[in-house]
Tab-separated table of C-alpha atoms in Angstrom:
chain	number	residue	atom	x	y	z
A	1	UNK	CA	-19.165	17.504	2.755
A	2	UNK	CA	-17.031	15.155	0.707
A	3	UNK	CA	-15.786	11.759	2.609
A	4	UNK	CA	-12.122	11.804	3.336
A	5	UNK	CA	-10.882	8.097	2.063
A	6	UNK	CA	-8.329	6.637	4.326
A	7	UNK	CA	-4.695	7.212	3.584
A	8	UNK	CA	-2.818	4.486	2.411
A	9	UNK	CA	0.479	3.268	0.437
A	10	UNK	CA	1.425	0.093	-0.993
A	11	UNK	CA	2.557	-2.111	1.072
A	12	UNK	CA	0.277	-1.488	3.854
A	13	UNK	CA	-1.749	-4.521	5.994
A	14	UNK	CA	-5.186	-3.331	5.958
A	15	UNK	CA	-7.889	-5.185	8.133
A	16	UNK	CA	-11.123	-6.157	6.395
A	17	UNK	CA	-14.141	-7.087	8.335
A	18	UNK	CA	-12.024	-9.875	10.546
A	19	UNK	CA	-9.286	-11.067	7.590
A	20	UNK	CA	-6.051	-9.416	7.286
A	21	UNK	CA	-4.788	-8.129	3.458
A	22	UNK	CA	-1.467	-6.484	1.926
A	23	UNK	CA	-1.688	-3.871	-0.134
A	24	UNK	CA	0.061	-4.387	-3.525
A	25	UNK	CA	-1.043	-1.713	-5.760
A	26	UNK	CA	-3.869	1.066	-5.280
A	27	UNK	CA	-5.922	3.399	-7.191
A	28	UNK	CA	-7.821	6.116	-6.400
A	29	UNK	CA	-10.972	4.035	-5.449
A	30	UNK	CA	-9.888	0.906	-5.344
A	31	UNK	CA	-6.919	-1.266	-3.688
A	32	UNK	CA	-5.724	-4.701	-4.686
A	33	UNK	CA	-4.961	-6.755	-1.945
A	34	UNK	CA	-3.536	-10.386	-0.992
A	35	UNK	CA	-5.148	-12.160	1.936
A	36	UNK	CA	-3.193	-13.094	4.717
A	37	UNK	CA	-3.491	-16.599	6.173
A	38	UNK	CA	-2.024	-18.126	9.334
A	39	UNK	CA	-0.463	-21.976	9.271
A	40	UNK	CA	-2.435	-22.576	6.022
A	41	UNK	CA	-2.764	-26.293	4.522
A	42	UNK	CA	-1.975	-27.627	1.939
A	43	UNK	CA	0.099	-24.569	0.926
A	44	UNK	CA	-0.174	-23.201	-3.282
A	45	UNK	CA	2.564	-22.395	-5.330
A	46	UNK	CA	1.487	-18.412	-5.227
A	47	UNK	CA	1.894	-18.755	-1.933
A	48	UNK	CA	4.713	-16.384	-0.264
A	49	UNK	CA	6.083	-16.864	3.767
A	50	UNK	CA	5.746	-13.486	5.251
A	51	UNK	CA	7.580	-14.838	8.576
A	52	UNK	CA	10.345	-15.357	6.628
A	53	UNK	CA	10.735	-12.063	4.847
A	54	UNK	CA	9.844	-9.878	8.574
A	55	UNK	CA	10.541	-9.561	12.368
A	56	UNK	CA	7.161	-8.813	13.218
A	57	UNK	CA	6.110	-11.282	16.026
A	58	UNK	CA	2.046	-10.888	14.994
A	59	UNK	CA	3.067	-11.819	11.437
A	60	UNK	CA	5.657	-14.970	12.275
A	61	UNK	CA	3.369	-17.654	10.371
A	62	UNK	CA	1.201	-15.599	7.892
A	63	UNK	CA	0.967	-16.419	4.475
A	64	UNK	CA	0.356	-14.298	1.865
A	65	UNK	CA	-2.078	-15.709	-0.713
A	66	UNK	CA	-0.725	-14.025	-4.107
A	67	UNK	CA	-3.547	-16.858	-6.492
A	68	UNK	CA	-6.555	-15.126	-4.329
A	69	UNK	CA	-5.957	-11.457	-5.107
A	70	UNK	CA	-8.380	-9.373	-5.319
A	71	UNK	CA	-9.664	-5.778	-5.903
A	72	UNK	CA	-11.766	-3.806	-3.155
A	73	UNK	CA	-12.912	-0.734	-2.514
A	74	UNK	CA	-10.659	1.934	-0.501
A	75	UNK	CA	-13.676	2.922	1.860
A	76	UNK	CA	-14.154	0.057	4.083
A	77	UNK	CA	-10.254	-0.648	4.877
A	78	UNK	CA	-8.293	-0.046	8.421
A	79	UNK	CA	-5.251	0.242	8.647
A	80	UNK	CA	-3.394	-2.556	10.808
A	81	UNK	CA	0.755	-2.322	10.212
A	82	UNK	CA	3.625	-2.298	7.520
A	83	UNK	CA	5.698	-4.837	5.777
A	84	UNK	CA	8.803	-3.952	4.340
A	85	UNK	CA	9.519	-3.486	0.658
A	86	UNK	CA	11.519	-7.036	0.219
A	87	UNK	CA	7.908	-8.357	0.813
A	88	UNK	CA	6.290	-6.564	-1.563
A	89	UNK	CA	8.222	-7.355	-4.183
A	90	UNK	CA	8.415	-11.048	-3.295
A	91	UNK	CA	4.473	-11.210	-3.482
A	92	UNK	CA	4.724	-9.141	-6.860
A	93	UNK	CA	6.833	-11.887	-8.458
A	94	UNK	CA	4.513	-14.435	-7.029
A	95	UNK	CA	1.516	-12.951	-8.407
A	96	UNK	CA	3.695	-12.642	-12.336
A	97	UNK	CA	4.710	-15.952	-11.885
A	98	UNK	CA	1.439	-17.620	-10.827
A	99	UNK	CA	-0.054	-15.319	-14.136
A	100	UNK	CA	2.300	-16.976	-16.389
A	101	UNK	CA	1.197	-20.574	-14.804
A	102	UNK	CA	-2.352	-19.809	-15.320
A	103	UNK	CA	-1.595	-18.352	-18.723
A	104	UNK	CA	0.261	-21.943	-19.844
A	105	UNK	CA	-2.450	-24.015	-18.443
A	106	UNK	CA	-5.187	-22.165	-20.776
A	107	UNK	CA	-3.427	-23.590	-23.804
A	108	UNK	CA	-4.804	-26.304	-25.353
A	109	UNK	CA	-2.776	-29.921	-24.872
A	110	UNK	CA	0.328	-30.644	-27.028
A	111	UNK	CA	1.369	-26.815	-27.544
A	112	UNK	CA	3.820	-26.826	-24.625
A	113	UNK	CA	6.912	-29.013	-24.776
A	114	UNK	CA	7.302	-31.369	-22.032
A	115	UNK	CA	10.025	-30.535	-19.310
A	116	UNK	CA	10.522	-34.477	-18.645
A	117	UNK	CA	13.731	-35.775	-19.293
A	118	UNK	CA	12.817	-38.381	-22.215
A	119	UNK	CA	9.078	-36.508	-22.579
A	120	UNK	CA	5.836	-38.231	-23.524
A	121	UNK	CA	5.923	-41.056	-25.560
A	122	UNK	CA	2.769	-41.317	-27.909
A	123	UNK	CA	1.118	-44.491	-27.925
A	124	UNK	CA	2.906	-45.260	-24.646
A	125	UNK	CA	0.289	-47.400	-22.362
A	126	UNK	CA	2.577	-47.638	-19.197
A	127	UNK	CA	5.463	-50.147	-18.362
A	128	UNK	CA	5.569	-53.291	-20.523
A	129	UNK	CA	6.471	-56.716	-19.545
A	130	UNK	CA	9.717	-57.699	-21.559
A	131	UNK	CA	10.446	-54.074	-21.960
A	132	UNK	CA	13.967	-52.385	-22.312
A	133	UNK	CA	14.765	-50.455	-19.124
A	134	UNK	CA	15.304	-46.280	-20.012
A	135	UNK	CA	18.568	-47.165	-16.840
């Protein structure tokens, strides 16, 4: 008799062994979900607010941890609730934005143009006595 695999949609919090997860995407086997986290500290820049983004009471201070994604397998999932769609697509953008950090810190140093206001100054060993002020 074949096993019947549990039915589930993106979007979905699944329970797995004693952490919660979100859905984001699913195949037929396999599911990749984003851990759920309550008060976390200190808090990453992947991270999205799911109290902010729902009414649920149980989910008021859970965190969604878009940099620890991960794929597992279908079978050993339970189903535990629903978030709505606007959460979803908040933790898809986190996850594509926290790709294209990861993707810029892989390049090698001096390929990416500074984002300071005067940028780096080569040769530059810190504040100088008898200096001009930059104000």
């Amino acid at each position: 008799m074949k096993s019947q695999l549990p039915t589930l949609s993106r979007g979905d919090i699944v329970l797995r062994g004693n952490r919660h997860g979100i859905v984001v995407t699913l195949t037929k086997r396999r599911l990749l979900v984003v851990p759920l986290e309550w008060n976390p500290f200190p808090r990453h820049r992947a991270d999205v607010g799911i109290g902010t983004l729902t009414s649920q009471v149980l989910f008021h201070d859970a965190i969604a941890r878009c940099g620890d994604r991960q794929w597992v397998s279908r079978e050993a999932q339970h189903f535990a609730g629903r978030v709505s769609p606007v959460v979803v697509t908040a933790i898809v953008n986190a996850i594509r934005r926290e790709e294209v950090a990861r993707q810029t810190e892989r390049l090698p140093a001096g390929l990416v143009k500074s984002t300071l206001a005067f940028g780096p100054m080569m040769g530059s060993r810190g504040r100088r006595v008898g200096a001009p002020s930059l104000g």
